[in-house]
């Protein structure tokens, strides 16, 4: 038996996690993908959060230990009884039994927060849109789907900023890929007509496809560029895809990714690749399509590699023992302090 | 760090699990005991069970795999996010975070159903009242606390009988102690005025206190008797305590149990020992008190033993590997059959 392949997508509220995930589920096939949102692990419902004065972004507002436990179980292909947070009215309801399928996509706010969580992902993605764009997305979504007014959303954003800075954004460090959709220079994000550019920061922590043909591809309007750079001080590849990339160049990059796909992996459903919703209108974006394809590539690569290695050894036991030791050390330290 | 000590109490619906448990929680102190009811692991709510035509006693109506996982975590002192079944209206609601305390009492219908579950208990008790008495208890409770009519309860009992026989009663085999409260000969159970006798079947699977003084205690009206016997064909001690046992004899047995208690264990709260509710009146029963004391003895004994042995090795890993193997074997067998 194969173990499932797990993709983690982390980003602030309304950073575009669901749009990216939705496309990926389609690409791989809904019957092959288990989709988990870690908002379900909220400790308090909407009313309680208001009373306590805590935001949903704060680690203390989430059962991180239960998340760790469930990620471990999913990683080994074991079922979980997942809590359920109902976003439509902000309440915690009856849990749901989940038996993981071949692929698992875990999206949420704090998915890379602890070391134990991070060890269970095969691919880790961080979504990092400019704050101005994220604000527009959040107002649009929360007023239409979650029963908030625009004023409430803006107020909430101010309230959440310290937690975003302290807990959400530092998780960028642990991602294999950082995805940034952003409007072209000089274009007002509120008026952008769907043609967002994409910047993909590719850390050499997982084996990316060979994009070396792009190194010499320095034509002015090719719309796709690969550059060496640094992210948080460490070397990375930066792949830029413009919103108005010529069809020809987009297809060439697509083909490059295709060519790296291992043989014999499950087929992809390309029907709805790169689609997104803009004011109730379905549109297509080359940068989005190529980003989804790159993520699918990594999942299929891991799926293929995993067919040739034995079932991974259990690690929960190890982390338990480690915790025991940490606890004991802490107790010893307390003891030492107490006795001067 | 100590791991928690776990007591399992299994028995059919309204067999007296909560009365026994309530007394024990009091005895050990509510701040030291975590009390879990496995009814919370029902897969379907009351309405769904009626639609599907399944009883709550059926293994398929319960998330046994999640129960196994949670029992393992509790056994190791790790927190769980426990599902919650609301008996007052028969619905599944928001789960509850449980961090286990020093003692854990797990009561329910199917607590000894699988081998994996059984390995996590330190003491296993099966409650086995005569069916006639259980029927009276069930009508009393379900009509006052769970919103059923007497007719519905009787109908439910008929519907449940095949599952009781197939799934609940066979668990008797795995108990260290089988507890039977029963009316004295010739007394109508509907009219019994609180003076139930108790029969304790003591399997030599755990070290019971030394009751050998009772072997020669064959006086006609001592009210307490120890006899050698067989249960399901295997040798056991049978301890009989009459409802009208003389105070003196009850105290002597109590003292015998006390004398076996290890030194330095947490003190017991004897205030409400042996109390039970009879038609809204609080009464006292020597057989109930002595049964609770014997169970407390076993928990404290295990607690004491556990202070001197290291943290037990993880076993979930092993059971996972075993399951993998079973799965593979199953797949191989299917393959063989398919190919003739």
XYZ file of C-alpha atoms in Angstrom:
680
model
C 0.000 0.000 0.000
C 1.096 3.533 -0.862
C 0.898 6.270 1.701
C -0.947 9.432 0.602
C 1.001 12.415 -0.764
C 0.401 15.584 1.226
C 0.515 19.184 0.008
C 0.373 22.036 2.505
C -0.871 25.469 1.438
C -0.443 28.184 4.035
C -1.253 31.874 3.802
C -3.116 34.636 5.537
C -6.898 34.914 5.404
C -8.124 35.439 1.796
C -4.635 34.996 0.322
C -6.089 32.839 -2.464
C -5.697 29.395 -0.865
C -9.099 28.091 -1.969
C -8.712 29.290 -5.576
C -5.373 27.523 -5.880
C -6.664 24.407 -4.105
C -9.903 24.246 -6.103
C -7.953 24.151 -9.358
C -5.636 21.455 -8.043
C -8.497 19.244 -6.856
C -9.940 19.485 -10.351
C -6.628 18.760 -11.990
C -5.983 15.595 -9.965
C -9.643 14.521 -9.794
C -11.949 14.966 -6.803
C -12.092 11.190 -6.287
C -8.327 11.152 -5.720
C -7.970 14.163 -3.429
C -8.849 14.719 0.219
C -9.149 18.427 0.953
C -8.705 19.625 4.539
C -8.997 23.186 5.843
C -7.251 23.743 9.171
C -9.771 26.431 10.157
C -11.730 23.416 11.398
C -9.280 23.185 14.297
C -10.383 26.513 15.810
C -10.674 26.204 19.570
C -13.313 28.946 19.893
C -16.298 29.828 17.737
C -16.890 33.347 16.394
C -18.836 34.517 19.439
C -16.282 33.168 21.911
C -13.408 34.777 20.013
C -15.146 38.147 20.281
C -15.750 37.644 24.014
C -12.191 36.501 24.733
C -10.652 39.054 22.390
C -8.547 36.577 20.414
C -8.233 36.286 16.641
C -8.538 33.023 14.685
C -4.912 33.544 13.611
C -3.502 33.112 17.101
C -1.966 29.693 17.870
C -3.831 29.672 21.208
C -7.086 29.873 19.263
C -6.383 26.555 17.534
C -5.923 22.938 18.659
C -2.429 22.662 17.181
C -1.689 19.425 19.058
C -4.774 17.779 17.566
C -3.762 19.080 14.128
C -0.330 17.472 14.550
C -1.930 14.198 15.526
C -4.346 14.284 12.584
C -1.649 15.237 10.071
C 0.383 12.274 11.257
C -2.569 9.925 10.833
C -3.353 11.254 7.359
C 0.313 10.951 6.383
C 0.103 7.233 7.183
C -3.193 6.799 5.370
C -5.185 6.420 8.595
C -8.660 7.889 9.162
C -9.404 10.853 11.443
C -12.524 12.306 13.030
C -12.019 15.907 11.939
C -13.676 18.785 13.810
C -15.796 21.068 11.625
C -15.975 24.873 11.758
C -18.942 26.289 9.847
C -17.733 29.492 8.181
C -21.222 30.549 7.131
C -22.205 31.290 10.736
C -18.964 30.899 12.685
C -19.941 27.882 14.817
C -18.274 24.572 15.684
C -20.432 21.617 14.679
C -20.547 17.825 14.385
C -17.187 16.330 13.348
C -16.609 14.481 10.101
C -14.935 11.112 9.464
C -12.160 11.400 6.872
C -10.419 8.460 5.223
C -7.513 9.929 3.236
C -7.332 9.391 -0.536
C -4.183 9.274 -2.709
C -3.530 13.005 -2.385
C -4.216 15.270 0.571
C -4.319 19.056 0.313
C -4.162 20.788 3.678
C -4.816 24.514 3.491
C -5.004 26.982 6.318
C -3.491 29.656 8.486
C -1.071 27.756 10.730
C -0.258 24.593 8.792
C 3.530 25.028 9.050
C 3.540 26.413 12.574
C 5.203 23.506 14.422
C 8.093 21.252 13.512
C 5.902 18.167 13.975
C 3.332 19.451 11.461
C 5.975 20.327 8.900
C 7.498 16.861 8.783
C 4.332 15.328 7.307
C 4.118 17.366 4.088
C 5.639 16.280 0.800
C 5.321 19.796 -0.658
C 4.887 23.075 1.225
C 3.486 26.219 -0.433
C 3.143 29.699 1.042
C 0.792 32.252 -0.538
C 1.972 35.818 -0.288
C -0.153 38.373 -2.193
C 0.504 42.099 -1.617
C -1.522 43.272 1.391
C -3.522 45.740 -0.707
C -4.731 42.964 -3.001
C -5.470 40.605 -0.108
C -7.610 43.292 1.555
C -9.745 43.583 -1.584
C -10.117 39.779 -1.806
C -11.028 39.511 1.867
C -13.722 42.179 1.726
C -15.184 40.571 -1.397
C -15.322 37.104 0.149
C -16.308 37.853 3.742
C -19.176 40.159 2.751
C -20.605 37.697 0.219
C -19.998 34.316 1.910
C -19.459 34.841 5.614
C -22.084 37.387 6.603
C -19.788 40.304 7.496
C -20.132 43.972 6.472
C -17.210 45.723 4.725
C -16.629 47.839 7.851
C -16.413 44.721 10.021
C -13.868 43.171 7.648
C -11.672 46.284 7.678
C -11.861 46.450 11.467
C -10.998 42.747 11.682
C -7.976 43.259 9.408
C -6.584 45.916 11.749
C -7.213 43.696 14.765
C -5.503 40.750 13.059
C -2.378 42.513 11.810
C -0.223 41.885 14.924
C -1.038 38.155 14.773
C -0.447 38.043 11.012
C 2.994 39.477 11.606
C 3.808 37.321 14.614
C 2.398 33.935 13.541
C 1.315 33.753 9.893
C 4.013 35.480 7.841
C 7.008 33.796 9.572
C 5.777 30.465 8.146
C 7.031 31.652 4.755
C 10.427 30.391 5.891
C 9.336 26.746 5.734
C 7.801 26.730 2.243
C 9.324 24.978 -0.761
C 7.446 27.372 -3.054
C 6.267 30.920 -2.336
C 3.491 32.075 -4.660
C 2.767 35.779 -5.170
C 0.003 36.990 -7.470
C 0.318 40.756 -7.971
C -0.971 43.499 -10.282
C 1.387 44.874 -12.960
C 3.225 48.079 -12.048
C 0.999 51.157 -12.060
C -2.286 49.196 -12.128
C -4.759 49.818 -9.300
C -5.438 46.429 -7.632
C -9.088 47.415 -7.131
C -9.503 47.816 -10.880
C -7.331 44.956 -12.078
C -9.109 43.073 -14.826
C -7.845 39.602 -14.096
C -4.383 39.920 -15.566
C -2.302 39.389 -12.461
C 1.368 38.502 -12.711
C 2.829 35.638 -10.688
C 6.134 35.407 -8.903
C 7.150 31.897 -7.855
C 10.030 31.643 -5.411
C 11.440 28.135 -5.850
C 13.572 26.948 -2.952
C 15.994 24.121 -3.758
C 14.433 22.077 -0.921
C 12.540 19.884 -3.429
C 13.607 18.907 -6.986
C 11.998 21.422 -9.367
C 11.753 20.736 -13.115
C 14.724 21.857 -15.200
C 13.858 25.403 -16.314
C 17.353 26.152 -17.637
C 16.066 27.013 -21.144
C 14.715 30.190 -19.531
C 18.150 31.329 -18.391
C 19.025 32.453 -21.926
C 15.474 33.527 -22.681
C 16.016 37.201 -22.051
C 13.822 38.609 -24.835
C 12.044 41.791 -23.685
C 8.445 40.580 -23.968
C 8.710 36.813 -23.472
C 6.511 37.230 -20.360
C 8.394 34.517 -18.424
C 11.716 35.019 -16.661
C 13.900 32.866 -14.420
C 16.299 34.678 -12.144
C 18.674 33.755 -9.393
C 17.941 35.600 -6.176
C 17.803 35.440 -2.413
C 14.768 34.936 -0.196
C 15.224 35.538 3.529
C 18.935 35.621 2.746
C 19.095 32.170 1.122
C 19.588 31.340 -2.590
C 16.450 30.652 -4.625
C 15.187 30.601 -8.193
C 12.601 33.245 -8.966
C 10.209 32.379 -11.779
C 8.208 35.361 -13.035
C 5.133 34.793 -15.198
C 3.359 37.895 -16.487
C -0.405 38.039 -16.710
C -0.165 38.900 -20.400
C 2.392 36.187 -21.231
C 2.140 35.228 -24.942
C 0.257 31.947 -25.494
C 3.329 30.445 -27.151
C 5.604 31.057 -24.158
C 3.007 29.755 -21.705
C 2.658 26.544 -23.733
C 6.432 26.122 -23.848
C 6.688 26.307 -20.048
C 3.705 23.984 -19.728
C 5.420 21.468 -21.996
C 8.635 21.731 -19.978
C 6.733 20.766 -16.836
C 4.888 17.964 -18.697
C 8.168 16.531 -19.900
C 9.355 16.129 -16.344
C 6.277 14.215 -15.257
C 7.096 10.591 -14.477
C 5.483 7.965 -16.708
C 2.571 5.962 -15.417
C 1.216 8.543 -12.970
C -2.550 9.128 -12.880
C -3.746 11.330 -15.783
C -4.593 14.988 -15.176
C -7.924 16.632 -15.889
C -6.954 19.790 -17.797
C -10.527 21.027 -18.342
C -10.564 23.747 -15.785
C -6.864 24.501 -15.397
C -6.164 28.147 -14.574
C -9.797 29.104 -14.073
C -10.889 31.606 -11.458
C -13.976 33.589 -10.560
C -13.976 37.363 -11.151
C -17.242 39.124 -10.283
C -19.202 35.914 -10.979
C -17.487 35.539 -14.333
C -15.228 32.561 -15.036
C -11.875 33.668 -16.431
C -8.621 32.010 -17.397
C -5.131 32.951 -16.253
C -1.901 31.526 -17.655
C 0.090 32.307 -14.492
C -2.531 30.522 -12.350
C -2.634 27.538 -14.725
C 1.154 27.193 -14.719
C 1.310 27.489 -10.924
C -1.302 24.745 -10.530
C 0.532 22.585 -13.037
C 3.827 23.004 -11.166
C 2.173 21.956 -7.900
C 0.529 18.972 -9.601
C 3.944 18.050 -10.998
C 5.402 17.959 -7.495
C 2.540 15.855 -6.139
C 2.840 13.351 -8.981
C 6.613 13.265 -8.618
C 6.276 12.470 -4.910
C 3.555 9.932 -5.732
C 5.889 8.228 -8.185
C 8.914 8.262 -5.861
C 6.771 6.888 -3.108
C 5.866 3.841 -5.171
C 9.468 2.705 -5.061
C 10.193 3.169 -1.346
C 8.737 1.144 1.512
C 6.096 2.466 3.876
C 7.736 5.180 5.965
C 8.552 4.346 9.580
C 6.240 5.725 12.263
C 7.518 8.905 13.843
C 4.782 9.781 16.314
C 6.425 7.396 18.737
C 9.684 9.298 18.385
C 8.092 12.693 18.829
C 6.295 11.376 21.901
C 9.525 10.198 23.447
C 11.169 13.483 22.532
C 8.374 15.392 24.231
C 8.706 13.266 27.307
C 12.378 14.150 27.417
C 11.666 17.838 26.933
C 9.154 17.689 29.734
C 11.608 15.955 32.018
C 14.316 18.475 31.175
C 11.904 21.294 31.930
C 11.034 19.697 35.257
C 14.709 19.265 36.079
C 15.415 22.899 35.235
C 12.550 24.054 37.424
C 13.912 21.888 40.203
C 17.414 23.360 39.821
C 16.059 26.906 39.891
C 13.959 26.184 42.949
C 16.966 24.825 44.834
C 19.102 27.810 43.836
C 5.921 11.662 34.331
C 3.389 8.967 35.182
C 1.009 7.697 32.576
C -2.697 7.738 33.551
C -4.349 4.605 34.943
C -7.326 3.485 32.892
C -10.432 1.627 34.069
C -12.897 0.267 31.527
C -16.523 -0.333 32.488
C -18.586 -2.130 29.877
C -22.185 -3.255 30.031
C -25.458 -3.062 28.181
C -27.580 0.082 28.159
C -28.747 0.985 31.718
C -26.681 -1.780 33.332
C -25.621 0.631 36.092
C -22.391 1.960 34.557
C -22.993 5.590 35.548
C -23.950 4.754 39.148
C -20.771 2.744 39.614
C -18.653 5.365 37.833
C -20.183 8.305 39.700
C -19.229 6.757 43.028
C -15.704 6.049 41.847
C -15.170 9.598 40.577
C -16.209 10.830 44.011
C -13.986 8.357 45.789
C -10.858 9.319 43.835
C -11.743 13.019 43.545
C -13.194 14.720 40.461
C -9.968 16.702 39.989
C -8.052 13.443 39.574
C -10.409 11.572 37.246
C -11.220 11.955 33.571
C -14.563 10.351 32.764
C -15.265 9.278 29.181
C -18.450 7.725 27.806
C -17.964 5.849 24.539
C -21.513 6.673 23.420
C -19.837 9.845 22.150
C -18.322 7.758 19.350
C -21.707 7.021 17.739
C -21.455 7.345 13.979
C -25.127 8.253 13.505
C -27.450 10.457 15.537
C -30.834 9.253 16.801
C -32.713 10.288 13.662
C -30.207 8.678 11.311
C -30.231 5.431 13.300
C -34.005 5.259 12.914
C -33.748 5.929 9.167
C -30.960 3.401 8.607
C -32.487 0.848 10.961
C -29.359 0.300 13.056
C -29.077 0.276 16.852
C -26.467 2.205 18.839
C -25.150 -1.168 20.043
C -23.958 -2.258 16.624
C -20.208 -1.911 15.956
C -21.007 -0.366 12.553
C -22.862 2.407 14.367
C -19.690 3.493 16.175
C -16.298 4.873 15.119
C -14.366 2.013 16.714
C -11.135 2.944 14.915
C -11.292 6.475 16.320
C -12.025 5.028 19.778
C -8.916 2.842 19.515
C -6.839 5.826 18.533
C -8.209 7.950 21.376
C -7.775 5.197 23.976
C -4.159 4.884 22.906
C -3.601 8.624 23.259
C -5.255 8.718 26.685
C -3.204 5.713 27.804
C -0.063 7.723 27.046
C -1.370 10.853 28.743
C -1.934 12.686 25.457
C -4.922 14.949 24.751
C -7.790 14.071 22.401
C -10.550 16.020 20.684
C -13.458 13.812 21.729
C -16.710 13.770 19.750
C -19.820 14.532 21.816
C -23.205 12.788 21.609
C -25.959 14.706 23.386
C -28.187 12.096 25.045
C -30.877 14.631 25.943
C -31.891 15.030 22.294
C -29.875 12.357 20.469
C -27.675 14.655 18.356
C -23.950 14.840 17.609
C -22.502 18.204 18.588
C -19.281 20.205 18.954
C -16.357 18.051 20.129
C -14.568 18.536 23.424
C -10.842 18.780 24.180
C -9.784 16.296 26.869
C -6.414 16.301 28.608
C -6.308 13.098 30.676
C -5.865 13.312 34.448
C -4.266 10.706 36.753
C -7.170 8.271 36.392
C -9.383 7.664 33.380
C -12.716 5.872 33.581
C -14.035 4.785 30.196
C -17.598 3.500 30.305
C -19.738 2.356 27.438
C -21.236 -0.336 25.284
C -18.319 -1.544 23.162
C -15.231 -0.620 25.180
C -13.719 -4.128 25.061
C -14.808 -4.924 21.516
C -11.394 -4.965 19.777
C -8.028 -6.320 20.825
C -6.435 -2.902 20.325
C -8.905 -1.249 22.712
C -8.429 -3.909 25.372
C -4.672 -3.507 25.599
C -4.964 0.048 26.971
C -6.937 -0.695 30.154
C -5.338 -1.382 33.515
C -8.588 -2.819 34.909
C -11.584 -4.119 32.969
C -15.059 -4.432 34.523
C -18.202 -5.905 32.987
C -21.630 -5.092 34.443
C -24.117 -7.902 34.203
C -27.450 -7.274 35.979
C -30.334 -9.715 35.388
C -32.275 -8.622 32.297
C -35.467 -8.053 34.281
C -33.724 -5.556 36.551
C -31.962 -3.826 33.658
C -35.306 -3.368 31.878
C -36.713 -1.568 34.924
C -33.621 0.651 35.186
C -33.726 1.476 31.476
C -37.382 2.491 31.475
C -36.812 4.646 34.558
C -33.828 6.456 33.054
C -34.851 6.838 29.418
C -38.300 8.204 30.262
C -36.957 10.742 32.768
C -33.678 11.843 31.158
C -33.738 11.023 27.465
C -37.215 12.002 26.340
C -38.587 8.541 25.496
C -41.964 7.035 26.457
C -42.079 3.682 28.293
C -43.538 2.045 25.163
C -40.653 3.345 23.050
C -38.123 1.977 25.538
C -39.723 -1.476 25.552
C -39.852 -1.500 21.756
C -36.200 -0.406 21.623
C -35.219 -3.231 24.004
C -36.757 -5.818 21.682
C -35.049 -4.248 18.672
C -31.705 -4.222 20.489
C -31.728 -7.775 21.833
C -30.015 -9.421 18.811
C -27.188 -6.844 18.970
C -26.908 -7.210 22.757
C -26.429 -10.920 22.282
C -24.057 -10.633 19.337
C -21.859 -7.706 20.402
C -22.352 -6.572 24.004
C -22.573 -9.712 26.138
C -19.567 -11.519 24.550
C -17.332 -8.758 25.975
C -17.840 -10.342 29.397
C -15.021 -12.695 28.409
C -12.414 -9.926 28.579
C -13.273 -8.495 32.011
C -11.081 -8.858 35.097
C -14.152 -8.361 37.280
C -17.794 -9.128 36.483
C -20.250 -7.229 38.676
C -23.830 -8.442 39.114
C -26.327 -6.580 41.290
C -29.444 -8.708 41.756
C -32.531 -8.882 43.978
C -32.615 -11.529 46.737
C -34.443 -14.736 45.876
C -38.212 -14.331 45.754
C -38.170 -10.521 45.712
C -39.859 -8.763 42.785
C -37.207 -6.545 41.123
C -39.861 -3.876 40.457
C -40.527 -3.611 44.177
C -36.998 -4.033 45.492
C -36.333 -1.467 48.184
C -32.663 -0.870 47.566
C -31.273 -4.003 49.176
C -29.695 -5.625 46.160
C -27.108 -8.355 46.569
C -23.837 -8.263 44.638
C -21.936 -11.064 42.996
C -18.358 -10.224 42.024
C -16.636 -12.661 39.693
C -12.906 -12.120 40.230
C -10.733 -13.453 37.420
C -7.095 -14.122 38.355
C -6.020 -11.821 35.493
C -5.146 -9.028 37.947
C -3.871 -9.361 41.556
C -6.917 -9.152 43.832
C -6.549 -8.490 47.588
C -6.094 -11.560 49.768
C -9.626 -12.545 50.809
C -8.555 -15.907 52.256
C -10.044 -15.129 55.707
C -13.420 -15.585 54.006
C -12.654 -19.150 52.979
C -13.268 -20.363 56.533
C -16.003 -17.817 57.143
C -18.882 -20.151 56.501
C -21.287 -18.859 59.166
C -24.895 -18.958 57.915
C -25.663 -15.237 58.087
C -22.264 -13.583 57.622
C -23.635 -11.976 54.434
C -20.300 -12.297 52.606
C -19.023 -15.476 50.964
C -16.007 -16.354 48.832
C -16.309 -19.399 46.629
C -14.246 -21.079 43.987
C -16.109 -21.456 40.716
C -15.939 -21.357 36.947
C -16.971 -18.544 34.620
C -17.162 -19.346 30.909
C -15.387 -22.576 31.838
C -12.371 -20.936 33.498
C -11.497 -20.847 37.237
C -12.547 -17.735 39.158
C -13.224 -16.526 42.677
C -16.832 -15.582 43.327
C -17.363 -12.994 46.048
C -20.972 -12.709 47.196
C -22.079 -9.706 49.241
C -25.686 -9.687 50.435
C -27.700 -6.489 50.494
C -28.424 -7.019 54.185
C -24.830 -7.854 55.152
C -24.229 -7.057 58.860
C -22.345 -3.771 59.379
C -19.566 -5.634 61.176
C -18.865 -7.994 58.266
C -18.962 -5.161 55.733
C -16.416 -3.205 57.783
C -14.182 -6.254 58.058
C -14.095 -6.677 54.265
C -13.570 -2.945 53.844
C -10.604 -3.105 56.215
C -9.156 -6.079 54.326
C -9.188 -4.044 51.118
C -7.732 -0.999 52.930
C -4.887 -3.086 54.294
C -3.849 -4.020 50.775
C -3.688 -0.433 49.597
C -0.119 0.638 48.906
C 1.275 3.413 51.107
C 1.589 6.907 49.727
C -1.253 6.700 47.202
C -3.642 9.667 46.957
C -6.226 9.684 49.796
C -9.790 8.576 49.101
C -12.899 10.666 49.663
C -15.210 8.315 51.568
C -18.079 10.818 51.949
C -20.383 9.411 49.361
C -19.175 5.809 49.119
C -21.960 3.374 48.270
C -24.580 6.030 47.622
C -27.214 5.670 44.931
C -30.419 7.351 43.893
C -33.704 5.487 44.424
C -36.837 7.419 43.390
C -35.054 10.739 44.058
C -33.981 9.525 47.485
C -30.300 9.063 48.326
C -29.640 5.635 49.828
C -26.616 3.665 50.939
C -25.652 0.130 49.924
C -22.846 -1.920 51.466
C -22.433 -4.127 48.377
C -22.134 -1.019 46.155
C -19.669 0.627 48.560
C -17.486 -2.486 48.700
C -17.545 -2.881 44.915
C -16.463 0.738 44.450
C -13.747 0.298 47.057
C -12.416 -2.817 45.318
C -12.235 -0.961 41.994
C -10.518 2.000 43.674
C -8.063 -0.460 45.211
C -7.152 -1.774 41.767
C -6.713 1.716 40.335
C -4.481 2.784 43.212
C -2.511 -0.454 43.011
C -1.877 0.134 39.296
C -1.069 3.772 40.052
C 1.496 2.684 42.602
C 3.050 -0.017 40.403
C 3.247 2.451 37.587
C 5.404 4.801 39.651
C 8.158 2.218 39.680
C 8.176 1.196 36.004
C 9.291 3.322 33.062
C 6.894 4.865 30.575
C 5.397 2.030 28.533
C 6.607 1.610 24.960
C 4.364 2.872 22.170
C 2.282 0.168 20.581
C 0.233 2.088 18.027
C 3.163 1.778 15.656
C 3.040 -1.992 16.021
C -0.689 -2.228 15.515
C -0.349 -0.025 12.447
C 2.251 -2.308 10.939
C 0.158 -5.332 11.814
C -2.836 -3.809 10.064
C -0.778 -3.060 7.013
C 0.207 -6.705 6.889
C -3.381 -7.842 7.327
C -4.430 -5.541 4.518
C -1.714 -6.873 2.253
C -2.651 -10.457 3.065
C -6.275 -9.653 2.288
C -5.275 -8.121 -1.019
C -3.155 -11.140 -1.855
C -6.015 -13.498 -1.029
C -8.403 -11.503 -3.203
C -5.851 -11.667 -5.983
C -5.468 -15.444 -5.614
C -9.235 -15.943 -5.691
C -9.604 -13.740 -8.736
C -6.983 -15.718 -10.618
C -8.590 -19.017 -9.648
